[in-house]
Amino acid sequence: MKQSIKNILYTLGTAFVLAACGDKLNMEPRNTIDDSSAVSTSSDVESLLVGAYSALSDTDVYGGAILRDAELMGDDGEIFWDGTFTAPGEIYTKLMLVTNLQAQDTWLDSYKVINICNIVLANLNVVTPDKVERIEGEAKFLRGAVYFELAREFGKTWVDGSPAQNPAVPLVTRSHYRKQFI
Amino acid sequence: MKRILLATVLGLVLLYTPGHAQEKTVSGKVTSSEDGSPIPGVNILVKGTATGTTTNIDGTYTLAVPNNNPTLVFTFVGFKSIEQDAGSRTTIDVALEPDSRQLSEVVVVGYGTQIKHEMTGNVASIKGADIQNQPVPTFEQSLQGRAAGVYIEAGNGKLGQGIKVRVRGSSSVSAGNQPLYVIDGVPITSQSQSNGDGDTNPLTDLSPSDIQSIEILKDASASAIYGSRAANGVVLVTTKRGRSGKTNFNFGYFTGVSNPTHHRKWLNTAQYVELFNEARKNSNHLGIDDTGAQSLANRFTRYAAGSQTAWSDPTAADYTSTTWEDQVFRTGSVNQMDLSASGGGEKTSFYASGTYSNQEGILINNKLQRISTRLNIDHKATDKLSLGLNFSLTRTVNNRLGDDNEFSTPMQIVALSPMTPVIDPRTGLLSGVLDLNTGLPNSNYPLYFNPLIDANYATRQTTVFRNLGTVFATYSFTKDLSVRAEIGYDLLNQHEDKYWGKENQRNISTPNGSSRDSWTQVFNYTTNTFLRYAKTINDVHNLEVIAGMSYQESSRDYSNVEGQQFPSNSYRETTSAATITVGSTQETSFSFLSYFARANYKLNNRYLFGLSGRVDGSSRFGKDNRYGFFPAASAGWILTEESFLENNSTIAFLKLRASYGLTGNAEIDNFASRGLYSGDAGYAGVPGQRPSQLENSDLKWEQTAQFDIGVDFGLFNNRITGEIDYYEKHTSDLLLNVNLPGHTGFETQFRNVGKLENKGVEFVLNTDNVVGTFRWSTSFNIARNINKITDLRGQVIQGDFLSRAVEGEAIGIFYGPKYAGVDVNNGDALYYVKNADGTLSKTNDYNSATYMKIGNPNPDFIGGITNTFSYKGIDLSILFQGVFGNDIYNGGGKFMSANGDYFDNQTTDQLRRWQNPGDITDVPQARLYGANGTGESSRYVSDGSYVRLKTVTLGYNVPSSIVTRMKLTKARIYASAQNLATFTDYKGWDPEVNSDTYASNVNQGIDFYSAPQARTITFGINLGF
């Protein structure tokens, strides 16, 4: 057999062996799960609703900050803030910088609760019928409560301008999940 | 039978001609052409076979060779190889010509080797011999100043911490910027596996004594064969192998001591009292604070362990002025012993080694101990089949320290007040251990938690077992065509064992001690299979083609348990904890499936062409963008092979080369492209879940297009050789952690957004200044890289302090208020404000200061120069390394250099504070709680340029007459110094700094109580027998 033909044959043979490799790139996460299968049963929606309570208990939301900051903002000489944390200090002195990290954290963590409630509400169709009313009610209540707090914290006061027209915060009632933003 | 089986498996019929040609014996002597001295250890090989030997101490050899006019090849490091046809001769004496430039040297490239002078890519090659016997924790540190365009920075002087390596600049903002590390063909785990206390460096597990060579692939033509992970360069490490012939033993030992490169100066008690009394008065006067004189005196007395005279009366017996920095530094030590054997017979050769090294750091409680063994075997089964094995096992034990931002880390001890005694006279124990009133550790004495308590009553020990193994086989189908298959694995097993005794209560916020045990296991395996075809036609056309595939899979398992409440410090394992506070397990994995090919073509020995490509698929990429293609092309022209330059005595070698190619970056989270839910959202014991990551199925690799043009030259008989390169790296589709509108319920998402570029030049010059008995050679390199982020869609990526990634600037610039000094009239700190017309004015209102670029942590130039002298048996090597034009931000400045803002002890330069109207100084008026100049600003930016006398080694090779009498083949003693002198204007501890708390792509050049590097003096011996 000619050398060159041999070379070609061996090369093709090896290529055949190599090409036989299967698709080994489908690694699945273990600490987390893919969102496509996360909310497919009634109990999935129920545990998601528990997640909303968990998010609500975050220290930046009902875990404390919203309540504390309302006091700091409403203070008129009754209380005194002292400590090394600058963000609450700025709220207390009513001299907030745009970089105030507490404002950022409260905003972000509050909308996390709202987003979870929206996903719960969008998936009521898989919930066991006799639980639908309870779950829908809780999700709407939690969402409403957070909007109430956000409007109080970020919106204008009721004596400033026209309360009926004053914008407060963006009202998001459907989950943006899976959509792209820039 | 074995052969038949093999043939069946491959489906091939093998032709095999057994035969034993008649043999004869050849002997002779190998000398140096320069001075006629014998050269021991020269490798002599019968060309085309594995038969060979090495010369003895007197340069003589005896070798049995086949009787069919074989060719003998004589090779020795530092000399030109010589081939001799044996013919009918039985005595062959050879004189080898020195060749320190070695343009004919072989360089390891991806999936093969190339001859350096035929290369069209840019590869920095460092011999293992140049970096051995250095007292550094990991081999990359010995590369500092030796490879052009490779910036290596150890962030601090703690042993075993992470190291920053940037090959031709930073190519990413949010994805990894470290190069890909490949050991003997297998990509290894090089990412930190540390859980707390800053990053560790898994390359510490590799014994530098086992390294034969290190190649750093810098341009696209060299690195694109590694595809989606090559944009940050590729570091190839090749370990030592045996050669047939006599078994050579090598024994090495060195021992030494180390000290910090630099100390800082701190206020003594009298100065401290003076400054804070003044600061209090000023603040009273200005109405900032109403602390009274008595209240401050009480505080001083508290810090002075309850004694008023200890701080106020220098004549008192208990007067105290502690230099706290001295309490955490010590004289460190380093010891290393290694023994290796290498050799082999006609068919099998081996390299076996064992190394023990033990380093005690310059900081108390810091220690790194490594025991490693390695066995590399090569076996020629038949004429067509050769196979082999690499196997190494290492145990690394690292006694670690808290990260730079922990009260317990040794360096933060400098914040303590000088009137505080080390031992509290009230208890006879370390200050802070016991409050007699409560029976518990003190809660407000000394000023902060005393790091000495951590040093004495806590442990942070990380033990790593590391096993690297490779099995490989090469089969030659025909003369020209062969296939190589290799499977390699990297098993990393790590145990982080931490315990804090009850004395640490003030720091860990829990009584009766706490513990944390974390186990990490990373199993990372790779299979490579590739064909190699090499053919020379009529001595005109040289062609080499490789093509193959590679699969890599890495999985990481992690478990962690934490407990609190221990009966006593004698109980340290979590089994004795009354409360188990944390238990967690995690798993993650990634894979890469790749197909690659490369062709190198050489025409008439002068026209060089290279083409390579890799198709990379990764589990990390989005499902709509699974596979990327990374091609590169290059060309070279060896002008000195042309008739018009042939035999030109001035220009001995001249080559032009150019390359262009695409490489990628895939160093992101394993599941960054997926939409994810987390099950960590339980509430009050009821399980819950939450969405945790937004899907981006389009997510793909970051792409870097790199252009490189270079010239390699050799002048005056190659007495002067060098390389000049210009490159441009344009990175697009940056893997960026993009900010999202908060009302989506998510904060960030990984997207391919943005562009950046690196442009630079590299210059390498090697000269033989004096040759003969006295030799002097110089190796010099310098590189400039300009990094610029060109597009982030207007986003600002914030780091810590004032570090930012912004469009139009280099990554990690310092961006913030610019300090304008001190108001001469009132001592206020001033900052610049940009007016509407663009002019600058000054303000004492920090909040109204204009943010601007106030520093750049990326160096303008990096370089190194090595001078080597030798005379008879004596050799001296001196390496200077330099980094120029980079800035450092002292994140601890607002505490340690804050003109008496709070009670942290201050650097002595704060004594030149403003005191009276008319004072001209750069330190504002001292004001307790006054925040006078303490905001983050350019006040704490300084130039970090430095030149370091990195390594000096003086060695003596014992003359062969004596060595022979001792039945040795080689004996060398040496003294070596690392970081002997540092020349810098930087006022901190050490200009080679990046705090382990903050170090990231954006956070560069940050000093935060970061330990200085060690200055180490060692003495060592190497014996061959």
PDB file of N, CA, C and O in Angstrom, chain A residues 11-58:
ATOM      1  N   THR A  11      -5.793   8.330   9.285  1.00  0.00           N
ATOM      2  CA  THR A  11      -6.366   9.589   9.715  1.00  0.00           C
ATOM      3  C   THR A  11      -7.883   9.484   9.784  1.00  0.00           C
ATOM      4  O   THR A  11      -8.517   9.868  10.764  1.00  0.00           O
ATOM      5  N   LEU A  12      -8.463   8.933   8.717  1.00  0.00           N
ATOM      6  CA  LEU A  12      -9.916   8.779   8.698  1.00  0.00           C
ATOM      7  C   LEU A  12     -10.384   7.876   9.840  1.00  0.00           C
ATOM      8  O   LEU A  12     -11.384   8.161  10.501  1.00  0.00           O
ATOM      9  N   GLY A  13      -9.619   6.814  10.065  1.00  0.00           N
ATOM     10  CA  GLY A  13      -9.980   5.896  11.146  1.00  0.00           C
ATOM     11  C   GLY A  13      -9.997   6.585  12.482  1.00  0.00           C
ATOM     12  O   GLY A  13     -10.935   6.461  13.269  1.00  0.00           O
ATOM     13  N   THR A  14      -8.958   7.373  12.749  1.00  0.00           N
ATOM     14  CA  THR A  14      -8.887   8.082  14.023  1.00  0.00           C
ATOM     15  C   THR A  14     -10.012   9.104  14.127  1.00  0.00           C
ATOM     16  O   THR A  14     -10.668   9.241  15.154  1.00  0.00           O
ATOM     17  N   ALA A  15     -10.257   9.821  13.038  1.00  0.00           N
ATOM     18  CA  ALA A  15     -11.310  10.832  13.040  1.00  0.00           C
ATOM     19  C   ALA A  15     -12.653  10.189  13.367  1.00  0.00           C
ATOM     20  O   ALA A  15     -13.465  10.760  14.094  1.00  0.00           O
ATOM     21  N   PHE A  16     -12.862   8.989  12.855  1.00  0.00           N
ATOM     22  CA  PHE A  16     -14.108   8.280  13.118  1.00  0.00           C
ATOM     23  C   PHE A  16     -14.258   8.000  14.619  1.00  0.00           C
ATOM     24  O   PHE A  16     -15.313   8.217  15.211  1.00  0.00           O
ATOM     25  N   VAL A  17     -13.148   7.566  15.232  1.00  0.00           N
ATOM     26  CA  VAL A  17     -13.181   7.278  16.666  1.00  0.00           C
ATOM     27  C   VAL A  17     -13.482   8.543  17.455  1.00  0.00           C
ATOM     28  O   VAL A  17     -14.302   8.568  18.368  1.00  0.00           O
ATOM     29  N   LEU A  18     -12.832   9.639  17.080  1.00  0.00           N
ATOM     30  CA  LEU A  18     -13.005  10.896  17.805  1.00  0.00           C
ATOM     31  C   LEU A  18     -14.419  11.431  17.664  1.00  0.00           C
ATOM     32  O   LEU A  18     -15.001  11.957  18.610  1.00  0.00           O
ATOM     33  N   ALA A  19     -14.985  11.312  16.464  1.00  0.00           N
ATOM     34  CA  ALA A  19     -16.296  11.887  16.202  1.00  0.00           C
ATOM     35  C   ALA A  19     -17.392  11.165  16.977  1.00  0.00           C
ATOM     36  O   ALA A  19     -18.492  11.665  17.102  1.00  0.00           O
ATOM     37  N   ALA A  20     -17.047  10.007  17.499  1.00  0.00           N
ATOM     38  CA  ALA A  20     -18.068   9.213  18.184  1.00  0.00           C
ATOM     39  C   ALA A  20     -18.399   9.733  19.574  1.00  0.00           C
ATOM     40  O   ALA A  20     -19.223   9.184  20.274  1.00  0.00           O
ATOM     41  N   CYS A  21     -17.752  10.826  19.979  1.00  0.00           N
ATOM     42  CA  CYS A  21     -18.017  11.362  21.316  1.00  0.00           C
ATOM     43  C   CYS A  21     -19.416  11.937  21.404  1.00  0.00           C
ATOM     44  O   CYS A  21     -19.855  12.681  20.542  1.00  0.00           O
ATOM     45  N   GLY A  22     -20.100  11.635  22.456  1.00  0.00           N
ATOM     46  CA  GLY A  22     -21.470  12.114  22.627  1.00  0.00           C
ATOM     47  C   GLY A  22     -21.506  13.550  23.106  1.00  0.00           C
ATOM     48  O   GLY A  22     -20.478  14.199  23.266  1.00  0.00           O
ATOM     49  N   ASP A  23     -22.683  14.060  23.341  1.00  0.00           N
ATOM     50  CA  ASP A  23     -22.808  15.418  23.826  1.00  0.00           C
ATOM     51  C   ASP A  23     -22.576  15.447  25.328  1.00  0.00           C
ATOM     52  O   ASP A  23     -23.425  15.057  26.116  1.00  0.00           O
ATOM     53  N   LYS A  24     -21.380  15.896  25.693  1.00  0.00           N
ATOM     54  CA  LYS A  24     -21.006  15.878  27.105  1.00  0.00           C
ATOM     55  C   LYS A  24     -21.119  17.272  27.723  1.00  0.00           C
ATOM     56  O   LYS A  24     -20.558  17.519  28.772  1.00  0.00           O
ATOM     57  N   LEU A  25     -21.794  18.162  27.043  1.00  0.00           N
ATOM     58  CA  LEU A  25     -21.803  19.538  27.532  1.00  0.00           C
ATOM     59  C   LEU A  25     -23.040  19.877  28.360  1.00  0.00           C
ATOM     60  O   LEU A  25     -23.200  20.994  28.807  1.00  0.00           O
ATOM     61  N   ASN A  26     -23.919  18.888  28.538  1.00  0.00           N
ATOM     62  CA  ASN A  26     -25.147  19.186  29.267  1.00  0.00           C
ATOM     63  C   ASN A  26     -24.985  18.962  30.767  1.00  0.00           C
ATOM     64  O   ASN A  26     -25.481  18.011  31.329  1.00  0.00           O
ATOM     65  N   MET A  27     -24.245  19.860  31.385  1.00  0.00           N
ATOM     66  CA  MET A  27     -24.080  19.794  32.832  1.00  0.00           C
ATOM     67  C   MET A  27     -25.312  20.428  33.489  1.00  0.00           C
ATOM     68  O   MET A  27     -25.800  21.446  33.022  1.00  0.00           O
ATOM     69  N   GLU A  28     -25.789  19.820  34.542  1.00  0.00           N
ATOM     70  CA  GLU A  28     -26.947  20.393  35.227  1.00  0.00           C
ATOM     71  C   GLU A  28     -26.531  20.953  36.582  1.00  0.00           C
ATOM     72  O   GLU A  28     -25.747  20.341  37.296  1.00  0.00           O
ATOM     73  N   PRO A  29     -27.074  22.121  36.944  1.00  0.00           N
ATOM     74  CA  PRO A  29     -26.756  22.682  38.260  1.00  0.00           C
ATOM     75  C   PRO A  29     -27.321  21.797  39.374  1.00  0.00           C
ATOM     76  O   PRO A  29     -28.351  21.149  39.185  1.00  0.00           O
ATOM     77  N   ARG A  30     -26.620  21.745  40.482  1.00  0.00           N
ATOM     78  CA  ARG A  30     -27.062  20.926  41.606  1.00  0.00           C
ATOM     79  C   ARG A  30     -27.472  21.766  42.823  1.00  0.00           C
ATOM     80  O   ARG A  30     -28.337  21.369  43.588  1.00  0.00           O
ATOM     81  N   ASN A  31     -26.814  22.921  42.977  1.00  0.00           N
ATOM     82  CA  ASN A  31     -27.168  23.766  44.130  1.00  0.00           C
ATOM     83  C   ASN A  31     -28.440  24.547  43.847  1.00  0.00           C
ATOM     84  O   ASN A  31     -29.101  25.015  44.757  1.00  0.00           O
ATOM     85  N   THR A  32     -28.735  24.701  42.582  1.00  0.00           N
ATOM     86  CA  THR A  32     -29.915  25.439  42.153  1.00  0.00           C
ATOM     87  C   THR A  32     -30.591  24.575  41.093  1.00  0.00           C
ATOM     88  O   THR A  32     -30.036  23.554  40.687  1.00  0.00           O
ATOM     89  N   ILE A  33     -31.773  24.963  40.635  1.00  0.00           N
ATOM     90  CA  ILE A  33     -32.413  24.186  39.573  1.00  0.00           C
ATOM     91  C   ILE A  33     -32.793  25.108  38.422  1.00  0.00           C
ATOM     92  O   ILE A  33     -32.903  26.323  38.594  1.00  0.00           O
ATOM     93  N   ASP A  34     -32.986  24.526  37.264  1.00  0.00           N
ATOM     94  CA  ASP A  34     -33.333  25.307  36.092  1.00  0.00           C
ATOM     95  C   ASP A  34     -34.731  25.885  36.260  1.00  0.00           C
ATOM     96  O   ASP A  34     -35.644  25.227  36.750  1.00  0.00           O
ATOM     97  N   ASP A  35     -34.903  27.129  35.813  1.00  0.00           N
ATOM     98  CA  ASP A  35     -36.198  27.776  36.045  1.00  0.00           C
ATOM     99  C   ASP A  35     -37.330  27.141  35.232  1.00  0.00           C
ATOM    100  O   ASP A  35     -38.493  27.304  35.566  1.00  0.00           O
ATOM    101  N   SER A  36     -36.975  26.404  34.187  1.00  0.00           N
ATOM    102  CA  SER A  36     -38.028  25.846  33.343  1.00  0.00           C
ATOM    103  C   SER A  36     -38.863  24.805  34.089  1.00  0.00           C
ATOM    104  O   SER A  36     -40.020  24.570  33.757  1.00  0.00           O
ATOM    105  N   SER A  37     -38.270  24.194  35.106  1.00  0.00           N
ATOM    106  CA  SER A  37     -39.010  23.156  35.822  1.00  0.00           C
ATOM    107  C   SER A  37     -39.305  23.551  37.264  1.00  0.00           C
ATOM    108  O   SER A  37     -39.824  22.766  38.039  1.00  0.00           O
ATOM    109  N   ALA A  38     -39.003  24.813  37.609  1.00  0.00           N
ATOM    110  CA  ALA A  38     -39.093  25.195  39.023  1.00  0.00           C
ATOM    111  C   ALA A  38     -40.530  25.417  39.483  1.00  0.00           C
ATOM    112  O   ALA A  38     -40.857  25.169  40.638  1.00  0.00           O
ATOM    113  N   VAL A  39     -41.389  25.873  38.587  1.00  0.00           N
ATOM    114  CA  VAL A  39     -42.757  26.216  39.006  1.00  0.00           C
ATOM    115  C   VAL A  39     -43.738  25.428  38.140  1.00  0.00           C
ATOM    116  O   VAL A  39     -44.339  25.956  37.215  1.00  0.00           O
ATOM    117  N   SER A  40     -43.874  24.135  38.409  1.00  0.00           N
ATOM    118  CA  SER A  40     -44.753  23.342  37.555  1.00  0.00           C
ATOM    119  C   SER A  40     -45.857  22.622  38.323  1.00  0.00           C
ATOM    120  O   SER A  40     -46.781  22.099  37.716  1.00  0.00           O
ATOM    121  N   THR A  41     -45.762  22.586  39.634  1.00  0.00           N
ATOM    122  CA  THR A  41     -46.828  21.920  40.384  1.00  0.00           C
ATOM    123  C   THR A  41     -47.385  22.872  41.441  1.00  0.00           C
ATOM    124  O   THR A  41     -46.819  23.940  41.708  1.00  0.00           O
ATOM    125  N   SER A  42     -48.459  22.441  42.047  1.00  0.00           N
ATOM    126  CA  SER A  42     -49.070  23.260  43.083  1.00  0.00           C
ATOM    127  C   SER A  42     -48.100  23.503  44.234  1.00  0.00           C
ATOM    128  O   SER A  42     -47.979  24.615  44.743  1.00  0.00           O
ATOM    129  N   SER A  43     -47.391  22.457  44.631  1.00  0.00           N
ATOM    130  CA  SER A  43     -46.482  22.647  45.776  1.00  0.00           C
ATOM    131  C   SER A  43     -45.302  23.541  45.398  1.00  0.00           C
ATOM    132  O   SER A  43     -44.738  24.219  46.250  1.00  0.00           O
ATOM    133  N   ASP A  44     -44.919  23.553  44.092  1.00  0.00           N
ATOM    134  CA  ASP A  44     -43.877  24.492  43.652  1.00  0.00           C
ATOM    135  C   ASP A  44     -44.327  25.929  43.891  1.00  0.00           C
ATOM    136  O   ASP A  44     -43.561  26.772  44.385  1.00  0.00           O
ATOM    137  N   VAL A  45     -45.589  26.203  43.524  1.00  0.00           N
ATOM    138  CA  VAL A  45     -46.101  27.563  43.693  1.00  0.00           C
ATOM    139  C   VAL A  45     -46.192  27.898  45.178  1.00  0.00           C
ATOM    140  O   VAL A  45     -45.859  29.006  45.607  1.00  0.00           O
ATOM    141  N   GLU A  46     -46.611  26.899  45.965  1.00  0.00           N
ATOM    142  CA  GLU A  46     -46.713  27.144  47.409  1.00  0.00           C
ATOM    143  C   GLU A  46     -45.354  27.467  48.018  1.00  0.00           C
ATOM    144  O   GLU A  46     -45.223  28.374  48.836  1.00  0.00           O
ATOM    145  N   SER A  47     -44.311  26.708  47.604  1.00  0.00           N
ATOM    146  CA  SER A  47     -42.993  27.002  48.202  1.00  0.00           C
ATOM    147  C   SER A  47     -42.444  28.318  47.661  1.00  0.00           C
ATOM    148  O   SER A  47     -41.659  28.993  48.326  1.00  0.00           O
ATOM    149  N   LEU A  48     -42.868  28.698  46.460  1.00  0.00           N
ATOM    150  CA  LEU A  48     -42.464  30.011  45.942  1.00  0.00           C
ATOM    151  C   LEU A  48     -43.095  31.114  46.792  1.00  0.00           C
ATOM    152  O   LEU A  48     -42.455  32.130  47.087  1.00  0.00           O
ATOM    153  N   LEU A  49     -44.347  30.889  47.201  1.00  0.00           N
ATOM    154  CA  LEU A  49     -45.008  31.877  48.058  1.00  0.00           C
ATOM    155  C   LEU A  49     -44.283  31.995  49.404  1.00  0.00           C
ATOM    156  O   LEU A  49     -44.123  33.085  49.943  1.00  0.00           O
ATOM    157  N   VAL A  50     -43.817  30.859  49.914  1.00  0.00           N
ATOM    158  CA  VAL A  50     -43.014  30.916  51.143  1.00  0.00           C
ATOM    159  C   VAL A  50     -41.765  31.754  50.880  1.00  0.00           C
ATOM    160  O   VAL A  50     -41.322  32.548  51.725  1.00  0.00           O
ATOM    161  N   GLY A  51     -41.198  31.591  49.637  1.00  0.00           N
ATOM    162  CA  GLY A  51     -40.032  32.395  49.263  1.00  0.00           C
ATOM    163  C   GLY A  51     -40.331  33.883  49.330  1.00  0.00           C
ATOM    164  O   GLY A  51     -39.451  34.687  49.643  1.00  0.00           O
ATOM    165  N   ALA A  52     -41.575  34.248  49.025  1.00  0.00           N
ATOM    166  CA  ALA A  52     -41.945  35.671  49.105  1.00  0.00           C
ATOM    167  C   ALA A  52     -41.895  36.156  50.550  1.00  0.00           C
ATOM    168  O   ALA A  52     -41.425  37.258  50.836  1.00  0.00           O
ATOM    169  N   TYR A  53     -42.369  35.320  51.464  1.00  0.00           N
ATOM    170  CA  TYR A  53     -42.275  35.686  52.887  1.00  0.00           C
ATOM    171  C   TYR A  53     -40.813  35.806  53.310  1.00  0.00           C
ATOM    172  O   TYR A  53     -40.425  36.699  54.050  1.00  0.00           O
ATOM    173  N   SER A  54     -40.008  34.858  52.817  1.00  0.00           N
ATOM    174  CA  SER A  54     -38.585  34.878  53.149  1.00  0.00           C
ATOM    175  C   SER A  54     -37.947  36.174  52.651  1.00  0.00           C
ATOM    176  O   SER A  54     -37.196  36.829  53.367  1.00  0.00           O
ATOM    177  N   ALA A  55     -38.278  36.562  51.417  1.00  0.00           N
ATOM    178  CA  ALA A  55     -37.714  37.794  50.853  1.00  0.00           C
ATOM    179  C   ALA A  55     -38.216  39.015  51.626  1.00  0.00           C
ATOM    180  O   ALA A  55     -37.492  39.992  51.800  1.00  0.00           O
ATOM    181  N   LEU A  56     -39.467  38.923  52.074  1.00  0.00           N
ATOM    182  CA  LEU A  56     -40.050  40.041  52.824  1.00  0.00           C
ATOM    183  C   LEU A  56     -39.347  40.230  54.167  1.00  0.00           C
ATOM    184  O   LEU A  56     -39.266  41.323  54.703  1.00  0.00           O
ATOM    185  N   SER A  57     -38.819  39.103  54.690  1.00  0.00           N
ATOM    186  CA  SER A  57     -38.173  39.186  56.006  1.00  0.00           C
ATOM    187  C   SER A  57     -36.731  39.672  55.910  1.00  0.00           C
ATOM    188  O   SER A  57     -36.044  39.775  56.913  1.00  0.00           O
ATOM    189  N   ASP A  58     -36.275  39.978  54.694  1.00  0.00           N
ATOM    190  CA  ASP A  58     -34.918  40.490  54.509  1.00  0.00           C
ATOM    191  C   ASP A  58     -34.700  41.735  55.374  1.00  0.00           C
ATOM    192  O   ASP A  58     -35.621  42.532  55.560  1.00  0.00           O
TER     193      ASP A  58
END
